Each structure stands twice: as C-alpha cells, then as structure tokens.
Coordinates of N, CA and C in Angstrom, one line a residue:
M229 N 44.3 27.1 49.8 CA 44.0 26.9 48.6 C 42.7 26.0 48.6
A230 N 41.9 26.5 47.7 CA 40.6 25.6 47.5 C 40.8 24.2 47.1
G231 N 39.9 23.5 47.4 CA 39.6 22.0 47.1 C 39.1 21.9 45.7
R232 N 39.5 20.8 44.9 CA 38.9 20.6 43.7 C 37.4 20.5 44.0
A233 N 36.4 20.6 42.9 CA 34.9 20.7 43.1 C 34.6 19.0 43.5
S234 N 35.4 18.1 42.9 CA 35.1 16.7 43.1 C 35.3 16.1 44.5
D235 N 36.2 17.0 45.1 CA 36.5 16.5 46.5 C 35.6 17.2 47.9
C236 N 34.7 18.1 47.0 CA 33.6 18.8 48.0 C 32.3 18.1 47.7
E237 N 31.9 17.4 46.8 CA 30.8 16.8 46.1 C 30.3 15.9 47.2
D238 N 28.9 15.7 47.5 CA 28.3 15.0 48.6 C 28.0 13.8 47.8
P239 N 28.4 12.7 48.3 CA 28.2 11.2 47.8 C 26.8 11.0 47.6
N240 N 25.8 11.6 48.2 CA 24.3 11.3 47.7 C 23.9 12.2 46.5
L241 N 24.9 13.2 46.4 CA 24.3 14.0 45.2 C 24.9 13.3 44.2
Q242 N 26.1 12.5 44.1 CA 26.7 11.8 43.2 C 25.8 10.7 42.7
K243 N 25.3 10.0 43.7 CA 24.3 8.8 43.6 C 23.0 9.1 43.0
Y244 N 22.7 10.6 43.3 CA 21.4 10.9 42.6 C 21.6 11.4 41.1
E245 N 22.9 12.0 41.0 CA 22.9 12.2 39.6 C 23.1 10.7 38.7
S246 N 23.7 10.0 39.4 CA 23.9 8.8 38.7 C 22.6 8.0 38.3
S247 N 21.7 8.1 39.5 CA 20.3 7.6 39.1 C 19.6 8.4 38.0
L248 N 19.8 9.5 38.0 CA 19.1 10.5 37.0 C 19.5 10.0 35.7
Y249 N 20.8 9.9 35.5 CA 21.4 9.6 34.2 C 20.8 8.3 33.9
K250 N 20.7 7.4 34.6 CA 20.1 6.0 34.5 C 18.6 6.1 34.0
F251 N 18.0 6.9 34.8 CA 16.5 7.1 34.4 C 16.4 7.6 32.9
K252 N 17.2 8.6 32.5 CA 17.3 9.3 31.3 C 17.5 8.2 30.2
D253 N 18.4 7.5 30.3 CA 18.9 6.4 29.4 C 17.9 5.4 29.3
E254 N 17.2 5.1 30.3 CA 15.9 4.1 30.2 C 14.7 4.9 29.5
R255 N 14.5 6.0 29.9 CA 13.5 6.8 28.9 C 13.8 6.9 27.7
D256 N 14.9 7.1 27.2 CA 15.1 7.3 25.8 C 15.2 6.1 25.1
A257 N 15.5 4.8 26.0 CA 15.4 3.5 25.4 C 14.0 3.1 25.1
I258 N 13.1 3.3 26.1 CA 11.9 3.3 25.9 C 11.2 3.8 24.7
Q259 N 11.5 5.2 24.8 CA 10.9 6.3 23.7 C 11.5 5.6 22.2
K260 N 12.8 5.2 22.0 CA 13.1 4.8 20.6 C 12.4 3.5 20.4
K261 N 12.2 2.4 21.4 CA 11.5 1.2 21.2 C 10.0 1.4 20.8
T262 N 9.4 2.5 21.5 CA 7.9 2.7 21.1 C 7.7 3.6 19.7
F263 N 8.8 4.6 19.6 CA 8.6 5.2 18.3 C 8.9 4.3 17.2
T264 N 9.9 3.5 17.3 CA 10.2 2.3 16.1 C 9.0 1.4 15.9
K265 N 8.2 1.0 16.8 CA 7.1 0.3 16.7 C 6.1 1.1 16.0
W266 N 5.9 2.3 16.2 CA 5.0 3.2 15.8 C 5.3 3.5 14.4
V267 N 6.6 3.6 14.1 CA 7.2 3.8 12.6 C 6.8 2.6 11.7
N268 N 7.1 1.6 12.2 CA 7.1 0.2 11.6 C 5.4 -0.2 11.4
K269 N 4.8 0.2 12.2 CA 3.3 -0.1 11.9 C 2.7 0.7 10.7
H270 N 3.4 1.8 10.3 CA 3.1 2.6 9.0 C 3.6 2.1 8.0
L271 N 5.2 1.9 8.3 CA 5.9 1.6 7.2 C 5.6 0.4 6.6
I272 N 4.9 -0.7 7.4 CA 4.4 -2.0 6.7 C 3.7 -1.7 5.7
K273 N 2.9 -0.6 5.4 CA 2.1 -0.5 4.3 C 2.9 0.0 2.9
A274 N 4.0 0.2 3.2 CA 5.2 0.5 2.1 C 6.3 -0.7 2.0
N275 N 5.8 -1.8 2.7 CA 6.7 -2.9 2.6 C 8.2 -2.7 2.9
K276 N 8.2 -2.0 4.1 CA 9.6 -1.4 4.5 C 9.4 -1.6 6.1
R277 N 10.8 -1.7 6.6 CA 10.7 -1.6 8.2 C 11.9 -1.1 8.8
V278 N 12.2 -0.4 9.9 CA 13.3 0.1 10.3 C 13.6 -0.8 11.7
D279 N 14.7 -1.2 11.8 CA 15.5 -1.8 13.1 C 16.1 -0.7 14.1
D280 N 16.9 0.1 13.5 CA 17.4 0.9 14.5 C 17.0 2.5 13.9
L281 N 16.1 2.9 14.7 CA 15.7 4.5 14.3 C 16.7 5.5 14.1
F282 N 17.8 5.3 14.7 CA 19.0 6.3 14.6 C 19.7 6.2 13.4
V283 N 19.7 4.9 13.0 CA 20.5 4.5 11.7 C 19.8 4.5 10.6
D284 N 18.3 3.6 10.7 CA 17.7 3.4 9.5 C 17.0 4.9 8.8
L285 N 17.1 6.1 9.4 CA 16.4 7.3 9.0 C 17.6 8.1 8.5
Q286 N 18.8 7.7 8.6 CA 19.9 8.6 8.2 C 19.7 8.8 6.7
D287 N 19.6 8.0 5.7 CA 19.5 8.1 4.3 C 18.4 9.0 3.9
G288 N 17.3 9.0 4.8 CA 16.3 9.7 4.3 C 14.9 8.8 3.8
H289 N 15.5 7.7 3.2 CA 14.3 6.8 2.4 C 13.3 6.3 3.2
S290 N 13.6 5.8 4.3 CA 12.5 5.3 5.3 C 11.6 6.4 5.9
L291 N 12.3 7.7 6.1 CA 11.7 9.0 6.6 C 10.5 9.3 5.4
L292 N 11.2 9.2 4.3 CA 10.2 9.8 3.1 C 9.0 8.7 3.0
S293 N 9.2 7.4 3.1 CA 8.1 6.5 2.7 C 7.2 6.7 3.8
L294 N 7.7 6.8 5.1 CA 6.6 7.2 6.3 C 6.0 8.3 5.9
L295 N 6.5 9.4 5.6 CA 5.6 10.6 5.2 C 4.7 10.2 4.1
E296 N 5.1 9.5 3.1 CA 4.1 9.1 1.8 C 3.1 8.3 2.4
V297 N 3.5 7.3 3.3 CA 2.2 6.5 3.8 C 1.1 7.5 4.6
L298 N 1.8 8.2 5.6 CA 1.0 9.0 6.3 C 0.1 10.2 5.6
S299 N 0.7 10.7 4.5 CA 0.2 12.0 3.9 C -0.7 11.4 2.6
G300 N -0.4 10.1 2.1 CA -0.9 9.7 0.9 C -0.3 10.4 -0.6
E301 N 0.9 11.3 -0.3 CA 1.4 11.9 -1.3 C 2.5 11.2 -1.6
T302 N 3.1 11.5 -3.0 CA 4.5 10.8 -3.4 C 5.5 11.9 -3.6
L303 N 6.7 11.5 -2.8 CA 7.6 12.7 -2.6 C 8.8 12.2 -3.4
P304 N 9.8 13.3 -3.8 CA 10.7 12.9 -4.7 C 11.9 12.6 -3.8
R305 N 12.8 11.7 -4.0 CA 13.9 11.3 -3.4 C 15.2 11.0 -4.4
E306 N 16.3 11.2 -3.8 CA 17.6 11.0 -4.4 C 18.0 9.4 -4.2
K307 N 18.4 8.8 -5.4 CA 18.7 7.5 -5.4 C 20.4 6.9 -4.7
G308 N 21.0 8.0 -4.8 CA 22.4 7.8 -4.4 C 22.6 7.5 -2.9
R309 N 23.8 7.2 -2.5 CA 24.0 6.7 -1.1 C 25.5 7.5 -0.5
M310 N 25.5 8.6 -1.3 CA 26.6 9.5 -0.7 C 25.9 10.6 0.4
R311 N 26.8 10.9 1.1 CA 26.2 12.2 2.1 C 25.2 13.0 1.6
F312 N 25.7 13.6 0.5 CA 24.9 14.6 0.0 C 23.3 14.3 -0.5
H313 N 23.3 12.8 -1.1 CA 21.8 12.5 -1.3 C 21.2 12.3 0.1
M314 N 21.8 11.8 1.0 CA 21.1 11.5 2.4 C 20.6 12.9 2.8
L315 N 21.5 14.1 2.7 CA 20.9 15.3 3.3 C 19.7 15.7 2.4
Q316 N 20.0 15.6 1.0 CA 18.7 16.0 0.2 C 17.6 15.2 0.5
N317 N 17.5 14.1 0.8 CA 16.5 13.3 1.2 C 15.6 13.6 2.4
V318 N 16.7 13.9 3.4 CA 16.2 14.2 4.7 C 15.6 15.8 4.8
Q319 N 16.2 16.5 4.0 CA 15.8 18.0 3.6 C 14.4 17.9 2.9
T320 N 14.1 17.2 2.1 CA 12.8 17.1 1.4 C 11.8 16.6 2.3
A321 N 12.1 15.6 3.2 CA 11.3 15.3 4.3 C 10.9 16.5 5.1
L322 N 11.9 17.2 5.6 CA 11.7 18.6 6.5 C 10.9 19.3 5.9
T323 N 11.4 19.7 4.5 CA 10.5 20.9 3.9 C 9.2 20.4 3.7
F324 N 9.1 19.1 3.3 CA 7.5 18.7 3.3 C 6.7 18.8 4.6
L325 N 7.4 18.7 5.7 CA 6.7 18.8 7.1 C 6.2 20.2 7.2
R326 N 7.2 21.0 6.9 CA 6.9 22.5 7.0 C 5.9 23.0 6.1
Y327 N 6.0 22.5 5.0 CA 4.7 22.7 4.2 C 3.4 22.3 4.6
R328 N 3.4 21.2 5.4 CA 2.1 20.7 6.1 C 1.9 21.6 7.3
K329 N 2.7 22.4 7.7 CA 2.6 23.4 8.9 C 3.0 22.6 10.1
V330 N 3.9 21.9 10.0 CA 4.6 21.1 11.1 C 5.6 21.9 11.7
K331 N 5.5 22.5 12.8 CA 6.6 23.2 13.4 C 7.9 22.3 13.8
L332 N 9.0 22.5 13.2 CA 10.3 21.7 13.5 C 11.2 22.8 14.3
V333 N 11.5 22.7 15.4 CA 12.3 23.4 16.3 C 13.6 22.9 16.3
N334 N 14.6 23.6 15.7 CA 16.1 23.3 15.9 C 16.4 21.7 15.2
I335 N 15.7 21.2 14.3 CA 15.9 20.1 13.7 C 16.5 20.2 12.3
R336 N 17.8 20.0 12.1 CA 18.4 20.2 10.7 C 18.5 18.7 10.1
A337 N 18.6 18.7 8.8 CA 18.8 17.6 8.1 C 20.0 16.9 8.6
E338 N 21.1 17.6 8.6 CA 22.4 17.2 9.2 C 22.1 16.4 10.6
D339 N 21.3 16.9 11.4 CA 21.0 15.9 12.4 C 20.7 14.7 12.5
I340 N 19.7 14.6 11.6 CA 19.0 13.0 11.3 C 20.2 12.2 10.6
V341 N 20.6 12.9 9.4 CA 21.8 12.1 8.9 C 22.8 11.6 9.6
D342 N 23.3 12.4 10.6 CA 24.2 12.2 11.7 C 23.8 11.1 12.8
G343 N 22.5 11.0 12.9 CA 22.0 9.8 13.8 C 22.0 10.4 15.1
N344 N 21.5 11.9 15.3 CA 21.5 12.4 16.5 C 20.2 11.9 17.2
P345 N 20.5 10.9 18.4 CA 19.4 10.5 19.1 C 18.1 11.5 19.7
K346 N 18.7 12.5 20.2 CA 17.5 13.3 20.7 C 16.9 14.3 19.9
L347 N 17.4 14.5 18.6 CA 16.5 15.3 17.5 C 15.8 14.2 16.5
T348 N 16.3 13.0 16.6 CA 15.5 11.8 15.7 C 14.4 11.4 16.3
L349 N 14.5 11.5 17.7 CA 13.3 11.2 18.6 C 12.2 12.3 18.3
G350 N 13.0 13.6 18.8 CA 12.0 14.8 18.6 C 11.2 14.8 17.3
L351 N 12.0 14.5 16.2 CA 11.5 14.6 15.1 C 10.1 13.6 14.7
I352 N 10.4 12.3 15.2 CA 9.6 11.2 15.0 C 8.2 11.7 16.1
W353 N 8.5 12.2 17.1 CA 7.4 12.6 18.1 C 6.5 13.7 17.6
T354 N 7.3 14.8 16.9 CA 6.5 15.7 16.0 C 5.7 15.2 15.0
I355 N 6.2 14.3 14.2 CA 5.4 13.5 13.1 C 4.2 12.9 13.7
I356 N 4.5 12.1 15.1 CA 3.3 11.5 15.6 C 2.2 12.4 16.2
L357 N 2.7 13.6 16.5 CA 2.0 14.7 17.0 C 1.0 15.1 16.1
H358 N 1.5 15.3 14.8 CA 0.8 16.0 13.6 C 0.1 14.8 13.0
F359 N 0.4 13.9 12.7 CA -0.5 12.7 11.8 C -1.3 11.9 12.7
Q360 N -0.9 11.8 14.0 CA -1.7 10.9 14.8 C -2.7 11.6 15.9
V361 N -2.5 12.8 16.3 CA -3.3 13.6 17.0 C -4.2 14.5 16.4
F362 N -3.7 15.2 15.2 CA -4.5 16.3 14.3 C -4.9 15.5 13.4
A363 N -6.4 15.7 13.1 CA -7.1 15.4 11.8 C -6.5 16.2 10.5
P364 N -6.5 15.6 9.4 CA -6.1 16.3 8.4 C -7.0 17.7 8.3
D365 N -8.2 17.7 8.6 CA -8.8 19.0 8.4 C -8.5 20.1 9.5
G366 N -7.5 19.5 10.3 CA -6.9 20.8 11.4 C -7.8 20.5 12.7
A367 N -8.7 19.6 12.8 CA -9.5 19.4 14.1 C -8.7 18.7 15.0
W368 N -8.8 18.9 16.3 CA -8.2 18.1 17.4 C -8.8 16.9 17.6
V369 N -8.2 16.0 17.7 CA -8.7 14.6 17.6 C -7.9 13.9 19.0
L370 N -8.6 13.3 19.7 CA -8.1 12.7 21.0 C -7.8 11.3 20.6
V371 N -6.5 10.7 20.9 CA -6.1 9.4 20.6 C -6.7 8.5 21.6
T372 N -7.8 8.2 21.1 CA -8.7 7.2 22.0 C -8.5 5.8 21.6
T373 N -7.7 5.5 20.7 CA -7.4 4.0 20.3 C -6.4 3.6 21.0
V374 N -5.6 4.4 21.8 CA -4.5 4.1 22.7 C -5.0 3.8 24.2
V375 N -6.1 4.6 24.7 CA -6.6 4.4 25.9 C -8.2 4.9 25.9
R376 N -8.9 4.1 26.5 CA -10.5 4.1 26.2 C -10.9 4.2 27.6
S377 N -11.7 5.3 28.0 CA -12.2 5.4 29.3 C -13.7 6.2 29.0
P378 N -14.4 6.1 30.0 CA -15.6 7.0 29.9 C -15.2 8.5 29.7
S379 N -14.5 8.7 30.6 CA -14.2 10.3 30.8 C -13.7 10.8 29.4
L380 N -12.5 9.9 28.8 CA -12.1 10.3 27.4 C -13.2 10.2 26.4
E381 N -14.0 9.2 26.6 CA -15.2 9.2 25.4 C -16.0 10.4 25.6
S382 N -16.4 10.9 26.8 CA -17.3 12.3 27.0 C -16.6 13.4 26.5
S383 N -15.2 13.2 26.8 CA -14.4 14.5 26.4 C -14.4 14.5 24.8
R384 N -14.1 13.4 24.2 CA -14.2 13.3 22.8 C -15.5 13.8 22.0
Q385 N -16.6 13.4 22.9 CA -17.9 13.9 22.3 C -17.9 15.4 22.4
C386 N -17.4 16.0 23.4 CA -17.5 17.6 23.8 C -16.7 18.1 22.9
T387 N -15.5 17.6 22.3 CA -14.6 18.4 21.4 C -14.3 17.9 20.0
V388 N -15.5 17.4 19.6 CA -15.4 16.5 18.3 C -15.3 17.8 17.0
N389 N -15.9 18.8 17.5 CA -16.1 19.8 16.6 C -15.1 21.2 16.7
Y390 N -14.2 21.0 17.7 CA -13.1 22.0 18.1 C -12.1 22.0 17.1
R391 N -11.5 23.3 16.7 CA -10.5 23.5 15.9 C -9.4 24.1 16.5
S392 N -8.4 23.7 16.4 CA -7.2 24.4 17.2 C -6.8 25.5 16.4
E393 N -6.3 26.5 17.0 CA -5.9 27.7 16.4 C -4.5 28.1 15.9

C-alpha cells in the first residue's frame, strides 16, 4: 500500500515552500504599498485618496478619477452603489484603457469589483507602465525620476527619439 504524499515529503522541501510563500506574501505587500503611494500621488490632484487598493478601487470611482488625472479626459460614471453600478464604472475604466491601446490580459471588471489582489495589482502595474513609462506620443521614455545614473542619462539621450512598435 502506498503512503500518503505528505508522509513522503522532505522536511527541507516543506521549509523551502513555506519560505517561498512568505516571500510571495511580502512581495505582494510591498507592491500593494508602493502602488497605493503611486495612485495617491496622482489622486491628490482630484482631492481623493485610497487607503486599501483592493477595497477602494472596487466601486470604480477612484479608478476613474485616476484615469481622468492621468489622461486629462473626463469619463462618465454611475453614481449608484449597487454591484451593477460598480461593474459599470470599472468596465468604463477598462474600456477607456483599451481605447488608449493599453493591453489588458485576463482582467475583467468582476475581478476588480471582487477585490482580486493579483489582478488589481496587475491592473495598476499596467496603468503605471502606460502612463509613467510611455509618453503620450508613443515614444519610449525611461523613468529617470526614480533612478538617476550616468549610464541611464546617456541611455536616455540615445533613445530620446525612439518610437516603440
């Protein structure tokens, strides 16, 4: 009779897997904190702020406000508080991003309204990449405001007129 899988597992493997999960949790917490700061840096222009990224983006209002600040455009929104209104607001944001040629992979309005951590972080990262790294004219821009170094500065000079395909 074969033993259960847990009877045969190596204690070192269990310790490794436990450490790996802890690392992933810490990484997710750091991303959440960092992305929340980035969002708030822009939302301050709309006199708004988020405390919990996974909760405060669920109704779509803060997400729409963020996109309005970043794009300079005004977006329509539902004022109600029912799930339908939340889904509509988030869908408006996702549709706007697709219109702006932002590639959204497997991110649905339901995921954000339900507070899915991985997909919410993925959405914010995608927004950061689009609005922080790419210039409005489609040119590739290095984010030298975060890290300044001579090699980055010379790279920036060499790629200033580079257009992404």
